[in-house]
CSV table of C-alpha atoms and ligand atoms in Angstrom, one decimal:
chain,number,residue,atom,x,y,z
A,24,MET,CA,81.7,75.2,65.1
A,25,ALA,CA,79.3,78.1,66.3
A,26,LEU,CA,81.2,80.9,68.1
A,27,ASP,CA,80.5,84.1,69.9
A,28,LEU,CA,83.6,85.9,68.7
A,29,LEU,CA,86.9,85.0,66.9
A,30,LEU,CA,90.2,86.8,67.6
A,31,ARG,CA,92.3,86.5,64.5
A,32,GLN,CA,96.0,86.6,64.2
A,33,GLY,CA,97.0,87.7,67.8
A,34,ARG,CA,100.4,87.3,69.3
A,35,ARG,CA,100.6,86.1,73.0
A,36,ALA,CA,103.4,87.3,75.4
A,37,GLU,CA,104.5,83.6,75.9
A,38,ASP,CA,105.1,82.9,72.3
A,39,LYS,CA,105.6,86.0,70.4
A,40,GLU,CA,106.8,84.2,67.1
A,41,THR,CA,103.4,82.4,66.4
A,42,LEU,CA,100.3,84.2,65.5
A,43,VAL,CA,97.1,82.5,66.6
A,44,ASP,CA,93.3,82.7,66.3
A,45,ILE,CA,91.5,82.6,69.6
A,46,ALA,CA,87.9,81.2,69.7
A,47,ILE,CA,85.3,82.5,72.3
A,48,LEU,CA,82.0,80.9,73.2
A,49,ASP,CA,79.8,81.4,76.3
A,50,GLY,CA,82.5,83.9,77.7
A,51,ARG,CA,85.3,81.1,77.6
A,52,ILE,CA,88.2,80.4,75.3
A,53,VAL,CA,87.2,77.1,73.6
A,54,GLU,CA,90.1,77.0,71.0
A,55,ILE,CA,93.5,78.4,70.2
A,56,ALA,CA,95.1,77.6,66.9
A,57,GLU,CA,97.0,78.9,64.0
A,58,ARG,CA,94.0,79.0,61.9
A,59,ILE,CA,90.4,78.4,63.0
A,60,THR,CA,87.6,77.9,60.5
A,61,ALA,CA,84.2,79.0,61.8
A,62,GLU,CA,81.2,81.2,61.1
A,63,ALA,CA,81.5,83.9,63.9
A,64,PRO,CA,81.9,87.6,64.0
A,65,ALA,CA,85.6,88.2,63.8
A,66,GLU,CA,88.1,90.8,65.0
A,67,ASP,CA,91.5,90.9,63.1
A,68,LEU,CA,94.4,91.7,65.7
A,69,ASP,CA,97.1,92.1,62.8
A,70,GLY,CA,99.7,90.5,64.9
A,71,ARG,CA,99.2,92.7,67.9
A,72,LEU,CA,99.9,91.4,71.4
A,73,VAL,CA,96.8,89.9,73.2
A,74,ILE,CA,97.2,89.4,77.0
A,75,ALA,CA,95.0,88.2,79.8
A,76,GLY,CA,94.9,91.6,81.1
A,77,PHE,CA,97.1,93.6,83.6
A,78,VAL,CA,96.8,92.6,87.1
A,79,GLU,CA,97.0,95.2,89.9
A,80,SER,CA,98.1,93.6,93.1
A,81,HIS,CA,98.2,96.5,95.3
A,82,ILE,CA,96.0,99.7,95.3
A,83,HIS,CA,94.0,101.7,97.6
A,84,LEU,CA,90.6,102.7,96.0
A,85,ASP,CA,89.0,103.9,99.3
A,86,LYS,CA,91.7,106.7,99.8
A,87,SER,CA,92.2,107.7,96.2
A,88,ARG,CA,91.4,111.1,94.9
A,89,ILE,CA,91.5,113.1,98.1
A,90,LEU,CA,94.5,115.5,97.3
A,91,GLU,CA,92.5,118.7,97.7
A,92,ARG,CA,91.3,117.6,101.1
A,93,CYS,CA,94.8,117.1,102.5
A,94,GLU,CA,97.5,119.1,103.7
A,95,SER,CA,101.1,118.1,102.5
A,96,GLU,CA,104.0,120.2,103.1
A,97,ARG,CA,106.9,117.7,103.9
A,98,GLY,CA,106.0,114.8,101.7
A,99,THR,CA,106.9,112.3,104.2
A,100,LEU,CA,105.1,108.9,105.1
A,101,GLU,CA,104.5,110.0,108.5
A,102,GLU,CA,102.8,113.3,107.1
A,103,ALA,CA,100.8,111.3,104.4
A,104,ILE,CA,99.5,108.9,107.2
A,105,ALA,CA,98.6,111.7,109.4
A,106,SER,CA,96.9,113.7,106.8
A,107,VAL,CA,94.7,111.0,105.4
A,108,ALA,CA,93.7,109.8,109.0
A,109,SER,CA,92.5,113.4,109.4
A,110,ALA,CA,90.6,113.5,106.2
A,111,LYS,CA,89.1,110.0,106.8
A,112,ARG,CA,87.0,111.2,109.6
A,113,SER,CA,84.7,112.9,107.0
A,114,PHE,CA,84.6,110.0,104.6
A,115,THR,CA,81.2,108.6,103.9
A,116,GLU,CA,80.2,105.4,102.1
A,117,ALA,CA,78.8,107.4,99.0
A,118,ASP,CA,81.9,109.6,99.0
A,119,ILE,CA,84.2,106.5,99.1
A,120,TYR,CA,82.1,104.7,96.3
A,121,ALA,CA,82.3,107.7,94.1
A,122,ARG,CA,85.9,108.3,94.3
A,123,GLY,CA,86.8,104.4,94.1
A,124,ARG,CA,84.6,104.2,91.1
A,125,HIS,CA,86.4,106.9,89.3
A,126,THR,CA,89.8,105.1,90.1
A,127,LEU,CA,88.4,101.6,89.2
A,128,GLU,CA,87.2,102.8,85.8
A,129,GLN,CA,90.7,104.4,85.0
A,130,ALA,CA,92.2,101.0,85.8
A,131,ILE,CA,89.7,99.2,83.5
A,132,ILE,CA,90.5,101.5,80.6
A,133,HIS,CA,94.1,101.0,80.9
A,134,GLY,CA,93.6,97.3,80.5
A,135,THR,CA,93.6,96.0,83.9
A,136,THR,CA,91.1,92.9,84.6
A,137,SER,CA,92.1,91.7,88.0
A,138,MET,CA,92.9,94.0,91.1
A,139,ARG,CA,93.5,93.5,94.9
A,140,THR,CA,92.5,96.6,96.6
A,141,HIS,CA,93.4,97.5,100.3
A,142,VAL,CA,91.0,99.1,102.4
A,143,GLU,CA,91.4,100.8,105.9
A,144,ILE,CA,89.5,99.4,108.7
A,145,ASP,CA,89.7,101.2,112.2
A,146,PRO,CA,87.3,102.7,114.7
A,147,ARG,CA,87.4,106.3,113.0
A,148,VAL,CA,86.2,104.9,109.7
A,149,GLY,CA,84.5,101.9,110.6
A,150,LEU,CA,83.4,99.5,107.9
A,151,LYS,CA,82.5,102.5,105.4
A,152,GLY,CA,85.4,101.8,103.2
A,153,PHE,CA,84.9,98.1,103.1
A,154,ASN,CA,81.2,98.4,102.5
A,155,ALA,CA,81.8,100.8,99.5
A,156,VAL,CA,84.4,98.8,98.1
A,157,LEU,CA,82.4,95.4,98.4
A,158,ARG,CA,79.8,97.4,96.4
A,159,LEU,CA,82.3,98.4,93.8
A,160,LYS,CA,83.3,94.6,93.5
A,161,ARG,CA,79.8,93.5,92.7
A,162,ASP,CA,79.0,96.6,90.4
A,163,TYR,CA,82.0,96.3,88.2
A,164,ALA,CA,82.3,92.5,88.2
A,165,TRP,CA,81.5,92.9,84.4
A,166,ALA,CA,85.1,94.3,83.8
A,167,ILE,CA,87.3,93.3,86.6
A,168,ASP,CA,87.8,90.9,89.3
A,169,LEU,CA,88.4,92.6,92.4
A,170,GLN,CA,89.9,91.2,95.7
A,171,VAL,CA,89.4,93.1,98.8
A,172,CYS,CA,92.0,93.2,101.4
A,173,ALA,CA,91.1,94.6,104.9
A,174,PHE,CA,93.8,96.1,106.9
A,175,PRO,CA,94.6,98.4,110.0
A,176,GLN,CA,96.7,101.3,108.4
A,177,GLU,CA,97.0,103.0,111.8
A,178,GLY,CA,98.0,100.1,114.0
A,179,LEU,CA,96.2,97.2,115.4
A,180,THR,CA,97.3,96.5,119.1
A,181,ASN,CA,97.4,100.1,119.9
A,182,ASP,CA,93.9,100.8,118.4
A,183,PRO,CA,91.3,99.5,120.6
A,184,GLY,CA,88.3,98.2,118.4
A,185,ALA,CA,90.3,97.8,115.4
A,186,GLU,CA,90.8,94.1,115.8
A,187,GLU,CA,87.0,93.4,116.3
A,188,LEU,CA,86.3,95.5,113.1
A,189,LEU,CA,88.9,93.6,111.2
A,190,VAL,CA,87.1,90.4,112.3
A,191,GLN,CA,83.9,91.7,111.2
A,192,ALA,CA,85.2,92.6,107.8
A,193,CYS,CA,86.6,89.0,107.5
A,194,GLU,CA,83.1,87.7,108.3
A,195,GLN,CA,81.5,89.8,105.8
A,196,GLY,CA,83.7,88.7,102.9
A,197,ALA,CA,87.1,90.4,102.9
A,198,ASP,CA,89.1,88.1,100.5
A,199,VAL,CA,92.5,88.9,102.2
A,200,ILE,CA,93.7,90.4,105.3
A,201,GLY,CA,96.6,93.0,105.5
A,202,GLY,CA,98.7,94.3,108.1
A,203,CYS,CA,101.0,97.4,108.7
A,204,PRO,CA,103.3,96.6,111.6
A,205,TYR,CA,105.3,99.8,111.3
A,206,THR,CA,102.5,102.0,112.5
A,207,ASP,CA,101.9,99.6,115.6
A,208,THR,CA,103.5,100.1,118.9
A,209,ASP,CA,103.9,96.3,119.2
A,210,PRO,CA,104.8,95.2,115.5
A,211,HIS,CA,105.5,91.4,116.3
A,212,GLN,CA,102.2,91.1,118.1
A,213,GLN,CA,100.4,92.6,115.3
A,214,ILE,CA,102.1,90.1,112.9
A,215,ALA,CA,101.1,87.2,115.0
A,216,ARG,CA,97.4,88.6,115.3
A,217,ILE,CA,97.1,88.9,111.6
A,218,PHE,CA,98.5,85.3,111.0
A,219,ASP,CA,96.0,84.2,113.7
A,220,ILE,CA,93.0,85.9,112.0
A,221,ALA,CA,94.1,84.7,108.5
A,222,ARG,CA,94.3,81.0,109.6
A,223,ARG,CA,90.8,81.5,111.3
A,224,PHE,CA,89.2,82.5,108.1
A,225,ASP,CA,91.5,80.6,105.7
A,226,ILE,CA,92.5,83.8,103.8
A,227,ASP,CA,95.8,85.0,102.4
A,228,ILE,CA,97.9,88.0,103.9
A,229,ASP,CA,99.3,91.1,102.4
A,230,PHE,CA,101.6,93.2,104.6
A,231,HIS,CA,102.9,96.9,104.3
A,232,LEU,CA,106.2,96.1,105.6
A,233,ASP,CA,109.6,97.8,106.3
A,234,PHE,CA,108.9,101.2,104.7
A,235,ASP,CA,111.8,103.1,105.3
A,236,LEU,CA,115.7,103.0,104.3
A,237,ASN,CA,117.2,101.7,107.6
A,238,PRO,CA,118.5,98.1,107.0
A,239,THR,CA,119.8,97.4,110.4
A,240,TRP,CA,116.8,95.7,111.3
A,241,MET,CA,113.7,94.3,109.5
A,242,HIS,CA,110.2,93.2,110.3
A,243,LEU,CA,110.7,90.7,107.3
A,244,ASP,CA,112.5,88.3,109.7
A,245,GLU,CA,109.4,88.0,111.8
A,246,VAL,CA,107.1,87.6,108.8
A,247,CYS,CA,109.5,84.8,107.3
A,248,ARG,CA,109.4,83.1,110.9
A,249,GLN,CA,105.6,83.2,111.2
A,250,THR,CA,105.0,82.1,107.5
A,251,ASP,CA,106.9,79.0,108.3
A,252,ALA,CA,105.4,78.6,111.7
A,253,TYR,CA,101.8,78.9,110.3
A,254,ARG,CA,102.8,77.0,107.1
A,255,TRP,CA,101.3,80.0,105.1
A,256,GLY,CA,103.8,79.8,102.2
A,257,GLY,CA,102.2,80.8,99.0
A,258,ARG,CA,99.8,83.0,100.8
A,259,VAL,CA,101.9,85.9,102.1
A,260,THR,CA,102.8,89.2,100.2
A,261,VAL,CA,104.9,92.0,101.5
A,262,GLY,CA,104.6,95.5,99.8
A,263,HIS,CA,107.2,98.2,99.8
A,264,VAL,CA,110.1,96.6,101.8
A,265,THR,CA,112.1,99.8,100.8
A,266,LYS,CA,114.8,98.7,103.3
A,267,LEU,CA,115.7,96.3,100.5
A,268,SER,CA,116.9,99.2,98.5
A,269,ALA,CA,119.7,100.0,101.1
A,270,ILE,CA,121.4,96.5,101.0
A,271,ASP,CA,123.9,95.3,98.8
A,272,ASN,CA,123.4,92.7,96.1
A,273,SER,CA,124.7,89.7,98.0
A,274,ARG,CA,122.6,90.5,101.0
A,275,LEU,CA,119.6,91.1,98.8
A,276,ALA,CA,120.1,87.7,97.0
A,277,ALA,CA,120.3,86.0,100.4
A,278,ILE,CA,117.0,87.6,101.6
A,279,GLY,CA,115.6,86.6,98.0
A,280,ARG,CA,116.4,83.0,98.7
A,281,ARG,CA,114.9,83.0,102.3
A,282,LEU,CA,111.7,84.7,100.7
A,283,ALA,CA,111.6,82.1,97.9
A,284,GLU,CA,111.9,79.3,100.4
A,285,CYS,CA,109.1,80.6,102.6
A,286,GLY,CA,106.9,81.3,99.7
A,287,ILE,CA,106.5,85.1,100.3
A,288,ALA,CA,105.8,87.4,97.5
A,289,VAL,CA,106.8,91.0,97.1
A,290,THR,CA,105.2,93.9,95.6
A,291,VAL,CA,107.1,97.1,94.8
A,292,LEU,CA,105.1,100.4,94.4
A,293,PRO,CA,107.3,102.6,92.3
A,294,ALA,CA,105.5,105.7,92.3
A,295,THR,CA,104.8,106.0,96.1
A,296,ASP,CA,108.3,104.6,97.1
A,297,LEU,CA,110.0,107.1,94.9
A,298,PHE,CA,107.9,110.0,96.1
A,299,LEU,CA,108.0,109.4,99.8
A,300,MET,CA,111.5,108.0,100.6
A,301,GLY,CA,114.7,109.9,101.1
A,302,ARG,CA,112.9,113.1,102.1
A,303,ASP,CA,115.5,114.0,104.7
A,304,ARG,CA,118.0,114.3,101.9
A,305,GLU,CA,118.9,117.4,99.9
A,306,LEU,CA,121.1,116.2,97.4
A,307,LEU,CA,121.6,112.6,95.7
A,308,VAL,CA,118.1,111.5,96.9
A,309,PRO,CA,118.0,107.8,97.1
A,310,ARG,CA,115.5,105.9,94.9
A,311,GLY,CA,114.3,103.9,97.6
A,312,LEU,CA,113.0,101.1,95.5
A,313,ALA,CA,113.4,97.4,96.3
A,314,ARG,CA,115.2,95.7,93.3
A,315,ALA,CA,112.4,93.3,92.3
A,316,HIS,CA,113.9,92.0,89.1
A,317,ARG,CA,116.9,90.8,91.3
A,318,LEU,CA,114.6,89.2,93.7
A,319,LEU,CA,112.8,87.6,90.7
A,320,ALA,CA,116.1,85.9,89.9
A,321,ALA,CA,116.4,84.5,93.3
A,322,GLY,CA,113.0,82.8,92.6
A,323,VAL,CA,110.7,85.2,94.5
A,324,THR,CA,107.2,86.0,93.0
A,325,CYS,CA,107.3,89.8,92.5
A,326,SER,CA,104.8,92.4,91.1
A,327,LEU,CA,104.8,96.1,90.4
A,328,ALA,CA,101.8,97.9,91.4
A,329,THR,CA,100.1,101.3,91.6
A,330,ASN,CA,99.5,101.8,95.3
A,331,ASN,CA,98.1,105.2,95.6
A,332,VAL,CA,96.3,107.7,93.3
A,333,LEU,CA,96.0,111.4,93.8
A,334,ASN,CA,96.5,111.6,97.6
A,335,PRO,CA,99.4,112.5,99.9
A,336,PHE,CA,101.2,109.2,99.5
A,337,THR,CA,101.3,109.8,95.8
A,338,PRO,CA,100.0,112.9,94.2
A,339,PHE,CA,99.9,111.4,90.7
A,340,GLY,CA,98.3,108.5,89.0
A,341,ASP,CA,96.3,107.4,85.7
A,342,CYS,CA,96.1,103.7,87.0
A,343,SER,CA,98.4,102.6,83.9
A,344,LEU,CA,100.2,99.6,84.9
A,345,ILE,CA,102.4,99.6,81.7
A,346,ARG,CA,103.4,103.1,82.9
A,347,MET,CA,104.3,101.8,86.3
A,348,ALA,CA,106.4,99.0,84.7
A,349,ASN,CA,108.1,101.6,82.6
A,350,LEU,CA,108.6,103.9,85.6
A,351,TYR,CA,110.4,101.0,87.7
A,352,ALA,CA,112.5,100.2,84.5
A,353,ASN,CA,113.7,103.8,84.6
A,354,ILE,CA,114.5,103.8,88.3
A,355,ALA,CA,116.1,100.4,88.3
A,356,GLN,CA,118.3,101.3,85.3
A,357,ILE,CA,116.9,98.3,83.2
A,358,GLY,CA,117.5,98.2,79.5
A,359,ARG,CA,118.1,94.8,78.5
A,360,GLU,CA,115.2,92.9,76.7
A,361,ARG,CA,115.1,90.0,79.2
A,362,ASP,CA,114.8,92.5,82.1
A,363,LEU,CA,112.1,94.6,80.3
A,364,ARG,CA,110.2,91.3,79.7
A,365,ALA,CA,110.5,90.8,83.6
A,366,CYS,CA,108.8,94.0,84.1
A,367,PHE,CA,106.0,93.1,81.7
A,368,ASP,CA,105.6,89.7,83.8
A,369,MET,CA,105.4,91.8,87.0
A,370,ILE,CA,102.2,93.5,85.9
A,371,THR,CA,100.7,90.3,84.3
A,372,SER,CA,101.4,86.7,85.2
A,373,LEU,CA,103.2,87.2,88.4
A,374,PRO,CA,100.8,89.4,90.4
A,375,ALA,CA,98.2,86.7,89.1
A,376,ARG,CA,100.3,84.0,90.9
A,377,LEU,CA,100.8,86.5,93.9
A,378,MET,CA,97.1,86.8,94.2
A,379,ASN,CA,96.5,83.0,93.7
A,380,ALA,CA,94.1,84.1,90.9
A,381,ALA,CA,92.4,81.1,89.3
A,382,ASP,CA,92.4,80.6,85.6
A,383,TYR,CA,94.4,83.5,84.7
A,384,GLY,CA,96.2,83.3,81.2
A,385,ILE,CA,95.3,82.7,77.7
A,386,ALA,CA,94.3,78.8,77.6
A,387,VAL,CA,91.4,76.8,76.6
A,388,GLY,CA,88.8,76.7,79.2
A,389,HIS,CA,90.0,79.8,80.8
A,390,PRO,CA,87.4,82.8,80.9
A,391,ALA,CA,87.9,85.0,77.9
A,392,ASP,CA,89.5,87.9,79.8
A,393,LEU,CA,91.6,89.4,77.1
A,394,VAL,CA,93.3,92.6,76.4
A,395,VAL,CA,94.7,93.7,73.0
A,396,LEU,CA,97.7,96.1,73.2
A,397,GLU,CA,99.3,98.3,70.3
A,398,SER,CA,102.5,96.3,70.5
A,399,ARG,CA,104.0,93.2,69.2
A,400,ASP,CA,106.3,92.3,72.0
A,401,PRO,CA,106.3,92.5,75.8
A,402,ALA,CA,109.6,94.2,76.3
A,403,SER,CA,108.7,96.8,73.6
A,404,ALA,CA,105.2,97.3,75.2
A,405,VAL,CA,107.2,98.4,78.5
A,406,ALA,CA,109.7,100.6,76.7
A,407,GLU,CA,107.2,102.2,74.5
A,408,LEU,CA,104.2,102.5,77.0
A,409,ALA,CA,101.9,100.5,74.6
A,410,HIS,CA,98.4,101.5,74.7
A,411,PRO,CA,95.7,98.9,75.4
A,412,LEU,CA,93.2,99.0,72.5
A,413,PHE,CA,90.2,97.1,73.9
A,414,ALA,CA,89.4,94.5,76.4
A,415,LEU,CA,87.0,91.4,76.8
A,416,LYS,CA,85.9,90.3,80.1
A,417,ARG,CA,84.4,86.8,80.1
A,418,GLY,CA,83.9,87.4,76.5
A,419,ARG,CA,82.0,90.7,76.6
A,420,ARG,CA,83.8,93.9,75.6
A,421,SER,CA,84.5,96.1,78.6
A,422,PHE,CA,86.3,99.1,76.8
A,423,THR,CA,87.5,100.4,73.5
A,424,ARG,CA,90.0,103.0,73.1
A,425,THR,CA,90.4,104.4,69.4
A,426,ALA,CA,93.8,104.7,67.9
A,427,ALA,CA,95.1,108.2,67.4
A,428,THR,CA,94.8,109.5,63.7
A,429,LEU,CA,97.5,111.6,62.3
A,430,HIS,CA,96.0,114.4,59.8
A,431,ARG,CA,98.7,114.8,57.3
A,432,PRO,CA,98.6,118.0,55.2
B,24,LIG,ZN1,99.5,100.3,100.0
C-alpha cells in the first residue's frame, strides 16, 4: 500500500489501552490498525495521545485584541458591551482581519482544528466584521474549519436596520445565526425573529443567554418553547447561562433533563463568566459558572470555550482550549478522573457534536485532521495542561511546536 504518511503507535482518547498506527493518503485516514506494514514516511508517536483536534465552539475573532482601545473601570458586562460598542465605530475590515488573524493563528498553534466564531452585525459596524471573518475562513482553510455565526450583540428589535443586515449576512454565507436577547428591549420577540430567520435559511442557532446571576426568571424557558415549536432540536445552542450557577443541583438536573429533551446544547465560557460575574460583591465573590459536567450527566451536549481574547469581556487569552478545560476543572472543583475526562470531551467530541461538524473523529474515511499531544491520557492532559506538539489538517502539517530541552549541568 502506498501512503503519504504513517503515524506509528499513537493512543486515541476513546481507547487509551491500545496503541495504533494511522495510515494517511490523499488527506484522509485510510487505515487504523495495531501494526500497518507499508512503504511510507513515518512518524513515531511513542504512545502519545492523538486526537482529531480541539474544537472551539464559541469565540469572537472580530472583537479580539482591542484592550488598549477600551476603557474598563468596573469590569461589568454592561461596561464591556458599551466600551466595545464605542470602539467598534472605528473598526475597519483590514483592522478586524489583522486582529482576527492573530487570534486564529494562536488557536491553530494550540491544536484547534475547528471553530465557531460569532461576529457582530449592526448598523454601526455593518458587515465589516462579517466580511473580514469570511476572508479568514477562506484564507485559513488549510489549518482550521471555521463556522461563522452572525449575531446582533446590541439588540435586534430595538436597533433599526440590524435585522436587514443580519438577513444579508445569512444570504452571503453565514453558517449559523446568533442572538443576544438580554440586550434587546423585547427579548421574546428577538428569540422569535431569530428562529424565523434560521428556518428561512435552514441554519443552526447559537444564543448568548441568561448572562447574570438572578435565577428567578430565565429566557431559557422561551428558547425551549420555541425550539420545540420550530422542531429545531439538535440545532440550538445557548452560551453562558450563568443563571444556572445560582440554582441548586435538583433544579439544575430538572433543567438539564428539559434541555436534553429539547435538543439544546450549552456552552460555558469559563474565562469570561469568571471575570464578569459577581462584580457587585466585595467578599465571597460567586464563581458564576454553569456546572456543565452536571448538565452533561443529564444528557445535555456541553462544551467549554474561549469566548473573548484581550478585550473588556476577558482581558486574557492564549486561545488554548486545554487551559480552558483546566480552568473549568479548577472552578468547578473537579478532581475525579471521569470528570476530568468529561472536561476533555467538552473541548473535543462534544463541541464537534454541538456544531454538527461532519466527519469529526479518528476513523477510516475521515479527513486526516490529527493533533498529537504531549500526554498519554485525556484526564491527565487536562490536569497537566498537555502541550500540543503538531497537527495535520487534511493530512498536511499545519504547525509544529518543539518540546522544551533541559540543559543539565
Ligand atoms: Zn460570546
